[in-house]
């Protein structure tokens, strides 16, 4: 998902250096999950409210871990960790920010993160078809996602799929619940 974030940043007009920094920072977006037990992260089936509360804490825990560093990339990562589950309509977490008050880096990463999550098998779900994913993401423009970033994502979909192909072959990564 970090590579998708970089491609999206370039397509949104960010320069190469800033986009590369975003890619590095995006890799740390879920670092707060080290504070969440596998019993919750890998639980098949539905979570209760208390378990959701624990899941949601990965954003603030991630920010707390990363914000201690003075490195520019780690500071960027702290912002992304905190805000990558905000929603454009203000119903996300943890801060309930809406629209352009959500830092752009977090808006980019949230689109990349959802595409990544939906296109992969997780313990609690199968991978979705590309058609289902694109329908879901298009529906989320203006509610879950920044509509401009979704428009950009659709425009560069061939490039995104090339990146995905690379990871499908080489990426033996195990992802957990986002
Ligand atoms: Fe997350």
GROMACS .gro file of N, CA and C and ligand atoms in nm:
model
  535
    1UNK      N    1   0.081  -0.122   0.000
    1UNK     CA    2   0.000   0.000   0.000
    1UNK      C    3   0.085   0.127   0.000
    2UNK      N    4   0.209   0.113   0.048
    2UNK     CA    5   0.298   0.229   0.046
    2UNK      C    6   0.330   0.270  -0.098
    3UNK      N    7   0.349   0.170  -0.185
    3UNK     CA    8   0.379   0.199  -0.326
    3UNK      C    9   0.257   0.262  -0.394
    4UNK      N   10   0.137   0.217  -0.358
    4UNK     CA   11   0.016   0.281  -0.414
    4UNK      C   12   0.010   0.428  -0.368
    5UNK      N   13   0.047   0.451  -0.242
    5UNK     CA   14   0.043   0.587  -0.187
    5UNK      C   15   0.137   0.678  -0.265
    6UNK      N   16   0.255   0.625  -0.296
    6UNK     CA   17   0.353   0.705  -0.371
    6UNK      C   18   0.300   0.739  -0.511
    7UNK      N   19   0.246   0.637  -0.578
    7UNK     CA   20   0.192   0.660  -0.713
    7UNK      C   21   0.079   0.763  -0.710
    8UNK      N   22  -0.005   0.754  -0.609
    8UNK     CA   23  -0.115   0.851  -0.596
    8UNK      C   24  -0.063   0.992  -0.570
    9UNK      N   25   0.039   1.002  -0.485
    9UNK     CA   26   0.096   1.133  -0.453
    9UNK      C   27   0.153   1.198  -0.580
   10UNK      N   28   0.227   1.121  -0.659
   10UNK     CA   29   0.283   1.173  -0.784
   10UNK      C   30   0.169   1.221  -0.874
   11UNK      N   31   0.064   1.138  -0.884
   11UNK     CA   32  -0.048   1.173  -0.971
   11UNK      C   33  -0.126   1.294  -0.920
   12UNK      N   34  -0.117   1.320  -0.789
   12UNK     CA   35  -0.181   1.440  -0.731
   12UNK      C   36  -0.092   1.564  -0.746
   13UNK      N   37   0.025   1.546  -0.808
   13UNK     CA   38   0.111   1.661  -0.836
   13UNK      C   39   0.225   1.680  -0.737
   14UNK      N   40   0.243   1.586  -0.643
   14UNK     CA   41   0.356   1.599  -0.551
   14UNK      C   42   0.484   1.568  -0.627
   15UNK      N   43   0.595   1.631  -0.583
   15UNK     CA   44   0.721   1.601  -0.653
   15UNK      C   45   0.774   1.465  -0.606
   16UNK      N   46   0.875   1.417  -0.678
   16UNK     CA   47   0.929   1.283  -0.652
   16UNK      C   48   0.977   1.266  -0.508
   17UNK      N   49   1.049   1.369  -0.458
   17UNK     CA   50   1.106   1.357  -0.323
   17UNK      C   51   0.995   1.347  -0.217
   18UNK      N   52   0.895   1.432  -0.230
   18UNK     CA   53   0.785   1.430  -0.133
   18UNK      C   54   0.707   1.299  -0.143
   19UNK      N   55   0.691   1.249  -0.265
   19UNK     CA   56   0.616   1.124  -0.285
   19UNK      C   57   0.691   1.006  -0.226
   20UNK      N   58   0.824   1.009  -0.239
   20UNK     CA   59   0.907   0.901  -0.182
   20UNK      C   60   0.898   0.904  -0.028
   21UNK      N   61   0.901   1.025   0.027
   21UNK     CA   62   0.888   1.038   0.173
   21UNK      C   63   0.752   0.983   0.218
   22UNK      N   64   0.649   1.013   0.141
   22UNK     CA   65   0.517   0.962   0.175
   22UNK      C   66   0.517   0.808   0.173
   23UNK      N   67   0.584   0.751   0.073
   23UNK     CA   68   0.590   0.605   0.063
   23UNK      C   69   0.653   0.545   0.189
   24UNK      N   70   0.764   0.604   0.231
   24UNK     CA   71   0.834   0.553   0.351
   24UNK      C   72   0.748   0.570   0.475
   25UNK      N   73   0.685   0.686   0.486
   25UNK     CA   74   0.601   0.714   0.604
   25UNK      C   75   0.478   0.623   0.606
   26UNK      N   76   0.422   0.596   0.487
   26UNK     CA   77   0.299   0.517   0.478
   26UNK      C   78   0.320   0.374   0.532
   27UNK      N   79   0.444   0.326   0.517
   27UNK     CA   80   0.472   0.190   0.566
   27UNK      C   81   0.446   0.175   0.716
   28UNK      N   82   0.449   0.287   0.786
   28UNK     CA   83   0.433   0.281   0.932
   28UNK      C   84   0.291   0.314   0.976
   29UNK      N   85   0.196   0.320   0.883
   29UNK     CA   86   0.063   0.371   0.920
   29UNK      C   87  -0.008   0.287   1.027
   30UNK      N   88   0.019   0.158   1.028
   30UNK     CA   89  -0.050   0.069   1.124
   30UNK      C   90   0.041   0.023   1.238
   31UNK      N   91   0.148   0.096   1.262
   31UNK     CA   92   0.245   0.052   1.364
   31UNK      C   93   0.179   0.040   1.502
   32UNK      N   94   0.073   0.116   1.525
   32UNK     CA   95   0.003   0.110   1.653
   32UNK      C   96  -0.062  -0.025   1.681
   33UNK      N   97  -0.069  -0.110   1.578
   33UNK     CA   98  -0.127  -0.244   1.599
   33UNK      C   99  -0.040  -0.333   1.684
   34UNK      N  100   0.084  -0.293   1.706
   34UNK     CA  101   0.167  -0.373   1.797
   34UNK      C  102   0.106  -0.371   1.938
   35UNK      N  103   0.020  -0.273   1.963
   35UNK     CA  104  -0.047  -0.267   2.094
   35UNK      C  105  -0.181  -0.342   2.096
   36UNK      N  106  -0.217  -0.405   1.985
   36UNK     CA  107  -0.347  -0.475   1.977
   36UNK      C  108  -0.322  -0.625   1.966
   37UNK      N  109  -0.389  -0.704   2.048
   37UNK     CA  110  -0.359  -0.848   2.050
   37UNK      C  111  -0.407  -0.916   1.922
   38UNK      N  112  -0.339  -1.026   1.885
   38UNK     CA  113  -0.376  -1.103   1.767
   38UNK      C  114  -0.517  -1.161   1.782
   39UNK      N  115  -0.558  -1.185   1.907
   39UNK     CA  116  -0.693  -1.241   1.930
   39UNK      C  117  -0.798  -1.148   1.869
   40UNK      N  118  -0.772  -1.017   1.872
   40UNK     CA  119  -0.864  -0.920   1.812
   40UNK      C  120  -0.832  -0.900   1.664
   41UNK      N  121  -0.703  -0.880   1.633
   41UNK     CA  122  -0.663  -0.851   1.495
   41UNK      C  123  -0.702  -0.963   1.399
   42UNK      N  124  -0.689  -1.086   1.445
   42UNK     CA  125  -0.709  -1.200   1.356
   42UNK      C  126  -0.843  -1.270   1.378
   43UNK      N  127  -0.928  -1.209   1.460
   43UNK     CA  128  -1.055  -1.275   1.490
   43UNK      C  129  -1.141  -1.288   1.364
   44UNK      N  130  -1.180  -1.409   1.331
   44UNK     CA  131  -1.274  -1.421   1.218
   44UNK      C  132  -1.412  -1.378   1.267
   45UNK      N  133  -1.490  -1.321   1.180
   45UNK     CA  134  -1.625  -1.283   1.222
   45UNK      C  135  -1.629  -1.146   1.286
   46UNK      N  136  -1.744  -1.114   1.344
   46UNK     CA  137  -1.770  -0.977   1.389
   46UNK      C  138  -1.701  -0.944   1.521
   47UNK      N  139  -1.668  -0.816   1.534
   47UNK     CA  140  -1.609  -0.767   1.658
   47UNK      C  141  -1.719  -0.699   1.740
   48UNK      N  142  -1.708  -0.708   1.873
   48UNK     CA  143  -1.803  -0.633   1.955
   48UNK      C  144  -1.749  -0.492   1.976
   49UNK      N  145  -1.826  -0.407   2.044
   49UNK     CA  146  -1.789  -0.266   2.056
   49UNK      C  147  -1.656  -0.248   2.129
   50UNK      N  148  -1.636  -0.329   2.234
   50UNK     CA  149  -1.511  -0.317   2.311
   50UNK      C  150  -1.391  -0.353   2.223
   51UNK      N  151  -1.410  -0.454   2.136
   51UNK     CA  152  -1.300  -0.493   2.046
   51UNK      C  153  -1.275  -0.386   1.941
   52UNK      N  154  -1.381  -0.323   1.892
   52UNK     CA  155  -1.364  -0.214   1.796
   52UNK      C  156  -1.288  -0.097   1.859
   53UNK      N  157  -1.320  -0.072   1.986
   53UNK     CA  158  -1.252   0.036   2.057
   53UNK      C  159  -1.101   0.010   2.060
   54UNK      N  160  -1.066  -0.116   2.084
   54UNK     CA  161  -0.923  -0.155   2.086
   54UNK      C  162  -0.863  -0.135   1.947
   55UNK      N  163  -0.934  -0.179   1.844
   55UNK     CA  164  -0.885  -0.161   1.706
   55UNK      C  165  -0.863  -0.012   1.676
   56UNK      N  166  -0.960   0.069   1.714
   56UNK     CA  167  -0.949   0.213   1.683
   56UNK      C  168  -0.829   0.277   1.753
   57UNK      N  169  -0.789   0.219   1.865
   57UNK     CA  170  -0.677   0.278   1.940
   57UNK      C  171  -0.544   0.267   1.863
   58UNK      N  172  -0.539   0.186   1.755
   58UNK     CA  173  -0.410   0.174   1.685
   58UNK      C  174  -0.368   0.306   1.621
   59UNK      N  175  -0.463   0.396   1.601
   59UNK     CA  176  -0.429   0.526   1.541
   59UNK      C  177  -0.356   0.616   1.643
   60UNK      N  178  -0.411   0.625   1.762
   60UNK     CA  179  -0.349   0.712   1.864
   60UNK      C  180  -0.222   0.649   1.920
   61UNK      N  181  -0.223   0.515   1.933
   61UNK     CA  182  -0.102   0.446   1.980
   61UNK      C  183   0.011   0.468   1.878
   62UNK      N  184  -0.021   0.457   1.750
   62UNK     CA  185   0.078   0.479   1.643
   62UNK      C  186   0.134   0.621   1.649
   63UNK      N  187   0.044   0.717   1.663
   63UNK     CA  188   0.089   0.857   1.675
   63UNK      C  189   0.180   0.873   1.796
   64UNK      N  190   0.143   0.814   1.909
   64UNK     CA  191   0.223   0.829   2.031
   64UNK      C  192   0.364   0.771   2.013
   65UNK      N  193   0.371   0.657   1.943
   65UNK     CA  194   0.502   0.595   1.921
   65UNK      C  195   0.588   0.683   1.830
   66UNK      N  196   0.527   0.728   1.719
   66UNK     CA  197   0.604   0.795   1.615
   66UNK      C  198   0.634   0.942   1.645
   67UNK      N  199   0.547   1.006   1.720
   67UNK     CA  200   0.564   1.151   1.737
   67UNK      C  201   0.683   1.186   1.826
   68UNK      N  202   0.743   1.086   1.888
   68UNK     CA  203   0.859   1.113   1.973
   68UNK      C  204   0.985   1.143   1.891
   69UNK      N  205   0.983   1.107   1.763
   69UNK     CA  206   1.101   1.128   1.679
   69UNK      C  207   1.099   1.268   1.618
   70UNK      N  208   1.219   1.322   1.597
   70UNK     CA  209   1.224   1.453   1.532
   70UNK      C  210   1.247   1.439   1.381
   71UNK      N  211   1.261   1.316   1.332
   71UNK     CA  212   1.281   1.294   1.189
   71UNK      C  213   1.157   1.338   1.111
   72UNK      N  214   1.182   1.403   0.998
   72UNK     CA  215   1.071   1.456   0.917
   72UNK      C  216   0.980   1.343   0.868
   73UNK      N  217   1.041   1.233   0.826
   73UNK     CA  218   0.962   1.120   0.774
   73UNK      C  219   0.880   1.056   0.886
   74UNK      N  220   0.941   1.044   1.003
   74UNK     CA  221   0.867   0.982   1.115
   74UNK      C  222   0.753   1.073   1.162
   75UNK      N  223   0.778   1.204   1.157
   75UNK     CA  224   0.670   1.299   1.191
   75UNK      C  225   0.553   1.287   1.092
   76UNK      N  226   0.589   1.272   0.965
   76UNK     CA  227   0.487   1.251   0.861
   76UNK      C  228   0.412   1.121   0.889
   77UNK      N  229   0.488   1.019   0.928
   77UNK     CA  230   0.429   0.888   0.960
   77UNK      C  231   0.334   0.901   1.080
   78UNK      N  232   0.369   0.985   1.177
   78UNK     CA  233   0.284   1.003   1.295
   78UNK      C  234   0.149   1.064   1.254
   79UNK      N  235   0.153   1.161   1.165
   79UNK     CA  236   0.029   1.224   1.116
   79UNK      C  237  -0.057   1.121   1.042
   80UNK      N  238   0.009   1.040   0.960
   80UNK     CA  239  -0.063   0.938   0.883
   80UNK      C  240  -0.122   0.833   0.976
   81UNK      N  241  -0.041   0.788   1.073
   81UNK     CA  242  -0.089   0.687   1.169
   81UNK      C  243  -0.214   0.738   1.241
   82UNK      N  244  -0.211   0.864   1.280
   82UNK     CA  245  -0.324   0.920   1.355
   82UNK      C  246  -0.450   0.934   1.268
   83UNK      N  247  -0.433   0.978   1.144
   83UNK     CA  248  -0.550   1.021   1.065
   83UNK      C  249  -0.592   0.928   0.950
   84UNK      N  250  -0.529   0.812   0.934
   84UNK     CA  251  -0.561   0.733   0.814
   84UNK      C  252  -0.698   0.667   0.817
   85UNK      N  253  -0.770   0.675   0.931
   85UNK     CA  254  -0.908   0.623   0.933
   85UNK      C  255  -1.011   0.735   0.946
   86UNK      N  256  -0.969   0.859   0.924
   86UNK     CA  257  -1.067   0.968   0.916
   86UNK      C  258  -1.145   0.950   0.785
   87UNK      N  259  -1.266   1.002   0.782
   87UNK     CA  260  -1.346   0.996   0.660
   87UNK      C  261  -1.380   1.137   0.613
   88UNK      N  262  -1.389   1.154   0.482
   88UNK     CA  263  -1.417   1.284   0.421
   88UNK      C  264  -1.542   1.350   0.482
   89UNK      N  265  -1.644   1.266   0.517
   89UNK     CA  266  -1.768   1.322   0.572
   89UNK      C  267  -1.762   1.346   0.724
   90UNK      N  268  -1.648   1.320   0.784
   90UNK     CA  269  -1.631   1.352   0.926
   90UNK      C  270  -1.672   1.241   1.022
   91UNK      N  271  -1.709   1.124   0.967
   91UNK     CA  272  -1.757   1.016   1.055
   91UNK      C  273  -1.647   0.913   1.088
   92UNK      N  274  -1.524   0.945   1.052
   92UNK     CA  275  -1.416   0.850   1.079
   92UNK      C  276  -1.358   0.868   1.219
   93UNK      N  277  -1.245   0.803   1.244
   93UNK     CA  278  -1.183   0.813   1.376
   93UNK      C  279  -1.033   0.837   1.358
   94UNK      N  280  -0.961   0.882   1.460
   94UNK     CA  281  -1.008   0.906   1.597
   94UNK      C  282  -1.060   1.049   1.618
   95UNK      N  283  -1.033   1.143   1.528
   95UNK     CA  284  -1.064   1.284   1.555
   95UNK      C  285  -1.194   1.331   1.492
   96UNK      N  286  -1.250   1.254   1.398
   96UNK     CA  287  -1.372   1.299   1.330
   96UNK      C  288  -1.349   1.420   1.242
   97UNK      N  289  -1.227   1.435   1.189
   97UNK     CA  290  -1.200   1.548   1.098
   97UNK      C  291  -1.276   1.524   0.967
   98UNK      N  292  -1.309   1.635   0.897
   98UNK     CA  293  -1.381   1.622   0.770
   98UNK      C  294  -1.310   1.701   0.661
   99UNK      N  295  -1.331   1.658   0.535
   99UNK     CA  296  -1.284   1.730   0.417
   99UNK      C  297  -1.136   1.763   0.424
  100UNK      N  298  -1.106   1.887   0.383
  100UNK     CA  299  -0.965   1.924   0.373
  100UNK      C  300  -0.899   1.948   0.508
  101UNK      N  301  -0.974   1.938   0.618
  101UNK     CA  302  -0.905   1.944   0.748
  101UNK      C  303  -0.831   1.814   0.777
  102UNK      N  304  -0.863   1.709   0.703
  102UNK     CA  305  -0.784   1.585   0.716
  102UNK      C  306  -0.654   1.609   0.636
  103UNK      N  307  -0.537   1.589   0.700
  103UNK     CA  308  -0.413   1.611   0.625
  103UNK      C  309  -0.412   1.531   0.493
  104UNK      N  310  -0.365   1.595   0.387
  104UNK     CA  311  -0.372   1.531   0.255
  104UNK      C  312  -0.298   1.398   0.252
  105UNK      N  313  -0.185   1.391   0.324
  105UNK     CA  314  -0.109   1.265   0.325
  105UNK      C  315  -0.195   1.151   0.379
  106UNK      N  316  -0.280   1.180   0.478
  106UNK     CA  317  -0.367   1.077   0.535
  106UNK      C  318  -0.481   1.044   0.439
  107UNK      N  319  -0.528   1.145   0.364
  107UNK     CA  320  -0.635   1.119   0.266
  107UNK      C  321  -0.583   1.028   0.155
  108UNK      N  322  -0.459   1.049   0.113
  108UNK     CA  323  -0.400   0.964   0.008
  108UNK      C  324  -0.383   0.821   0.061
  109UNK      N  325  -0.325   0.810   0.179
  109UNK     CA  326  -0.297   0.677   0.235
  109UNK      C  327  -0.427   0.601   0.261
  110UNK      N  328  -0.533   0.671   0.299
  110UNK     CA  329  -0.658   0.599   0.327
  110UNK      C  330  -0.714   0.535   0.201
  111UNK      N  331  -0.701   0.600   0.086
  111UNK     CA  332  -0.747   0.539  -0.040
  111UNK      C  333  -0.659   0.417  -0.073
  112UNK      N  334  -0.528   0.433  -0.061
  112UNK     CA  335  -0.436   0.322  -0.089
  112UNK      C  336  -0.461   0.205   0.006
  113UNK      N  337  -0.488   0.238   0.131
  113UNK     CA  338  -0.507   0.135   0.234
  113UNK      C  339  -0.633   0.052   0.207
  114UNK      N  340  -0.740   0.119   0.170
  114UNK     CA  341  -0.866   0.046   0.146
  114UNK      C  342  -0.853  -0.039   0.020
  115UNK      N  343  -0.792   0.014  -0.084
  115UNK     CA  344  -0.772  -0.068  -0.204
  115UNK      C  345  -0.692  -0.193  -0.169
  116UNK      N  346  -0.586  -0.173  -0.093
  116UNK     CA  347  -0.499  -0.283  -0.052
  116UNK      C  348  -0.576  -0.386   0.031
  117UNK      N  349  -0.654  -0.336   0.125
  117UNK     CA  350  -0.729  -0.427   0.215
  117UNK      C  351  -0.832  -0.508   0.137
  118UNK      N  352  -0.905  -0.441   0.047
  118UNK     CA  353  -1.012  -0.511  -0.024
  118UNK      C  354  -0.957  -0.611  -0.125
  119UNK      N  355  -0.838  -0.582  -0.178
  119UNK     CA  356  -0.786  -0.669  -0.284
  119UNK      C  357  -0.710  -0.789  -0.230
  120UNK      N  358  -0.702  -0.800  -0.100
  120UNK     CA  359  -0.629  -0.913  -0.041
  120UNK      C  360  -0.714  -1.003   0.045
  121UNK      N  361  -0.670  -1.125   0.058
  121UNK     CA  362  -0.738  -1.218   0.149
  121UNK      C  363  -0.696  -1.182   0.291
  122UNK      N  364  -0.792  -1.173   0.381
  122UNK     CA  365  -0.762  -1.152   0.523
  122UNK      C  366  -0.827  -1.265   0.601
  123UNK      N  367  -0.790  -1.278   0.728
  123UNK     CA  368  -0.846  -1.390   0.804
  123UNK      C  369  -0.999  -1.389   0.809
  124UNK      N  370  -1.059  -1.271   0.794
  124UNK     CA  371  -1.203  -1.259   0.810
  124UNK      C  372  -1.274  -1.234   0.677
  125UNK      N  373  -1.201  -1.240   0.565
  125UNK     CA  374  -1.269  -1.219   0.436
  125UNK      C  375  -1.184  -1.265   0.319
  126UNK      N  376  -1.252  -1.294   0.206
  126UNK     CA  377  -1.182  -1.325   0.083
  126UNK      C  378  -1.142  -1.195   0.013
  127UNK      N  379  -1.056  -1.207  -0.088
  127UNK     CA  380  -1.025  -1.090  -0.171
  127UNK      C  381  -1.148  -1.059  -0.256
  128UNK      N  382  -1.173  -0.930  -0.278
  128UNK     CA  383  -1.285  -0.891  -0.364
  128UNK      C  384  -1.238  -0.886  -0.509
  129UNK      N  385  -1.334  -0.894  -0.602
  129UNK     CA  386  -1.299  -0.878  -0.743
  129UNK      C  387  -1.269  -0.729  -0.767
  130UNK      N  388  -1.196  -0.702  -0.875
  130UNK     CA  389  -1.163  -0.562  -0.907
  130UNK      C  390  -1.291  -0.480  -0.927
  131UNK      N  391  -1.388  -0.543  -0.990
  131UNK     CA  392  -1.515  -0.474  -1.015
  131UNK      C  393  -1.583  -0.433  -0.883
  132UNK      N  394  -1.587  -0.526  -0.788
  132UNK     CA  395  -1.647  -0.496  -0.657
  132UNK      C  396  -1.569  -0.386  -0.584
  133UNK      N  397  -1.437  -0.395  -0.593
  133UNK     CA  398  -1.352  -0.296  -0.525
  133UNK      C  399  -1.378  -0.156  -0.582
  134UNK      N  400  -1.378  -0.147  -0.716
  134UNK     CA  401  -1.393  -0.016  -0.779
  134UNK      C  402  -1.532   0.041  -0.754
  135UNK      N  403  -1.633  -0.046  -0.748
  135UNK     CA  404  -1.768   0.000  -0.718
  135UNK      C  405  -1.772   0.058  -0.577
  136UNK      N  406  -1.710  -0.014  -0.483
  136UNK     CA  407  -1.707   0.030  -0.344
  136UNK      C  408  -1.633   0.162  -0.329
  137UNK      N  409  -1.518   0.173  -0.396
  137UNK     CA  410  -1.437   0.294  -0.381
  137UNK      C  411  -1.504   0.413  -0.447
  138UNK      N  412  -1.566   0.390  -0.562
  138UNK     CA  413  -1.635   0.499  -0.631
  138UNK      C  414  -1.752   0.549  -0.546
  139UNK      N  415  -1.823   0.454  -0.484
  139UNK     CA  416  -1.935   0.491  -0.395
  139UNK      C  417  -1.886   0.573  -0.276
  140UNK      N  418  -1.763   0.545  -0.234
  140UNK     CA  419  -1.709   0.613  -0.116
  140UNK      C  420  -1.656   0.753  -0.144
  141UNK      N  421  -1.653   0.794  -0.273
  141UNK     CA  422  -1.603   0.929  -0.306
  141UNK      C  423  -1.699   1.032  -0.250
  142UNK      N  424  -1.649   1.121  -0.167
  142UNK     CA  425  -1.735   1.226  -0.109
  142UNK      C  426  -1.796   1.186   0.024
  143UNK      N  427  -1.788   1.058   0.060
  143UNK     CA  428  -1.834   1.016   0.193
  143UNK      C  429  -1.714   0.966   0.273
  144UNK      N  430  -1.659   0.853   0.227
  144UNK     CA  431  -1.539   0.803   0.295
  144UNK      C  432  -1.412   0.874   0.247
  145UNK      N  433  -1.407   0.897   0.116
  145UNK     CA  434  -1.282   0.945   0.056
  145UNK      C  435  -1.294   1.084  -0.006
  146UNK      N  436  -1.178   1.149  -0.016
  146UNK     CA  437  -1.165   1.274  -0.091
  146UNK      C  438  -1.198   1.243  -0.238
  147UNK      N  439  -1.304   1.305  -0.294
  147UNK     CA  440  -1.343   1.272  -0.431
  147UNK      C  441  -1.232   1.296  -0.533
  148UNK      N  442  -1.149   1.396  -0.511
  148UNK     CA  443  -1.040   1.425  -0.605
  148UNK      C  444  -0.938   1.310  -0.606
  149UNK      N  445  -0.914   1.254  -0.488
  149UNK     CA  446  -0.815   1.145  -0.480
  149UNK      C  447  -0.873   1.016  -0.543
  150UNK      N  448  -1.001   0.995  -0.529
  150UNK     CA  449  -1.063   0.879  -0.596
  150UNK      C  450  -1.058   0.896  -0.748
  151UNK      N  451  -1.086   1.019  -0.793
  151UNK     CA  452  -1.078   1.047  -0.937
  151UNK      C  453  -0.936   1.018  -0.988
  152UNK      N  454  -0.838   1.061  -0.909
  152UNK     CA  455  -0.698   1.038  -0.945
  152UNK      C  456  -0.666   0.889  -0.944
  153UNK      N  457  -0.716   0.819  -0.844
  153UNK     CA  458  -0.693   0.675  -0.833
  153UNK      C  459  -0.746   0.603  -0.958
  154UNK      N  460  -0.865   0.641  -1.000
  154UNK     CA  461  -0.926   0.577  -1.118
  154UNK      C  462  -0.842   0.607  -1.243
  155UNK      N  463  -0.794   0.731  -1.249
  155UNK     CA  464  -0.713   0.771  -1.365
  155UNK      C  465  -0.585   0.688  -1.375
  156UNK      N  466  -0.524   0.656  -1.261
  156UNK     CA  467  -0.396   0.582  -1.266
  156UNK      C  468  -0.415   0.433  -1.234
  157UNK      N  469  -0.538   0.384  -1.245
  157UNK     CA  470  -0.563   0.243  -1.211
  157UNK      C  471  -0.469   0.144  -1.282
  158UNK      N  472  -0.440   0.165  -1.412
  158UNK     CA  473  -0.346   0.071  -1.476
  158UNK      C  474  -0.212   0.063  -1.402
  159UNK      N  475  -0.162   0.179  -1.358
  159UNK     CA  476  -0.035   0.181  -1.284
  159UNK      C  477  -0.049   0.110  -1.149
  160UNK      N  478  -0.161   0.134  -1.082
  160UNK     CA  479  -0.189   0.069  -0.953
  160UNK      C  480  -0.190  -0.084  -0.972
  161UNK      N  481  -0.253  -0.129  -1.080
  161UNK     CA  482  -0.263  -0.273  -1.104
  161UNK      C  483  -0.127  -0.334  -1.136
  162UNK      N  484  -0.041  -0.255  -1.201
  162UNK     CA  485   0.097  -0.301  -1.226
  162UNK      C  486   0.171  -0.322  -1.094
  163UNK      N  487   0.154  -0.226  -1.002
  163UNK     CA  488   0.218  -0.236  -0.869
  163UNK      C  489   0.164  -0.360  -0.796
  164UNK      N  490   0.034  -0.379  -0.805
  164UNK     CA  491  -0.030  -0.493  -0.737
  164UNK      C  492   0.025  -0.625  -0.792
  165UNK      N  493   0.042  -0.629  -0.925
  165UNK     CA  494   0.093  -0.751  -0.988
  165UNK      C  495   0.231  -0.785  -0.931
  166UNK      N  496   0.312  -0.683  -0.916
  166UNK     CA  497   0.446  -0.700  -0.860
  166UNK      C  498   0.438  -0.760  -0.719
  167UNK      N  499   0.349  -0.704  -0.637
  167UNK     CA  500   0.339  -0.752  -0.499
  167UNK      C  501   0.274  -0.889  -0.489
  168UNK      N  502   0.183  -0.917  -0.580
  168UNK     CA  503   0.120  -1.049  -0.580
  168UNK      C  504   0.224  -1.157  -0.602
  169UNK      N  505   0.326  -1.124  -0.682
  169UNK     CA  506   0.430  -1.222  -0.711
  169UNK      C  507   0.535  -1.225  -0.601
  170UNK      N  508   0.583  -1.106  -0.561
  170UNK     CA  509   0.698  -1.099  -0.471
  170UNK      C  510   0.663  -1.077  -0.325
  171UNK      N  511   0.543  -1.031  -0.300
  171UNK     CA  512   0.515  -0.988  -0.163
  171UNK      C  513   0.451  -1.097  -0.078
  172UNK      N  514   0.533  -1.166  -0.005
  172UNK     CA  515   0.479  -1.271   0.081
  172UNK      C  516   0.444  -1.210   0.215
  173UNK      N  517   0.360  -1.106   0.211
  173UNK     CA  518   0.330  -1.034   0.334
  173UNK      C  519   0.198  -1.081   0.391
  174UNK      N  520   0.192  -1.089   0.520
  174UNK     CA  521   0.065  -1.125   0.586
  174UNK      C  522   0.007  -0.998   0.644
  175UNK      N  523  -0.108  -0.961   0.595
  175UNK     CA  524  -0.172  -0.840   0.645
  175UNK      C  525  -0.277  -0.875   0.749
  176UNK      N  526  -0.295  -0.783   0.839
  176UNK     CA  527  -0.395  -0.803   0.943
  176UNK      C  528  -0.505  -0.700   0.929
  177UNK      N  529  -0.604  -0.712   1.013
  177UNK     CA  530  -0.721  -0.625   1.007
  177UNK      C  531  -0.680  -0.476   1.009
  178UNK      N  532  -0.740  -0.395   0.920
  178UNK     CA  533  -0.709  -0.251   0.919
  178UNK      C  534  -0.810  -0.177   1.004
  179LIG    FE1  535  -0.521   0.126   1.018
   0.00000   0.00000   0.00000
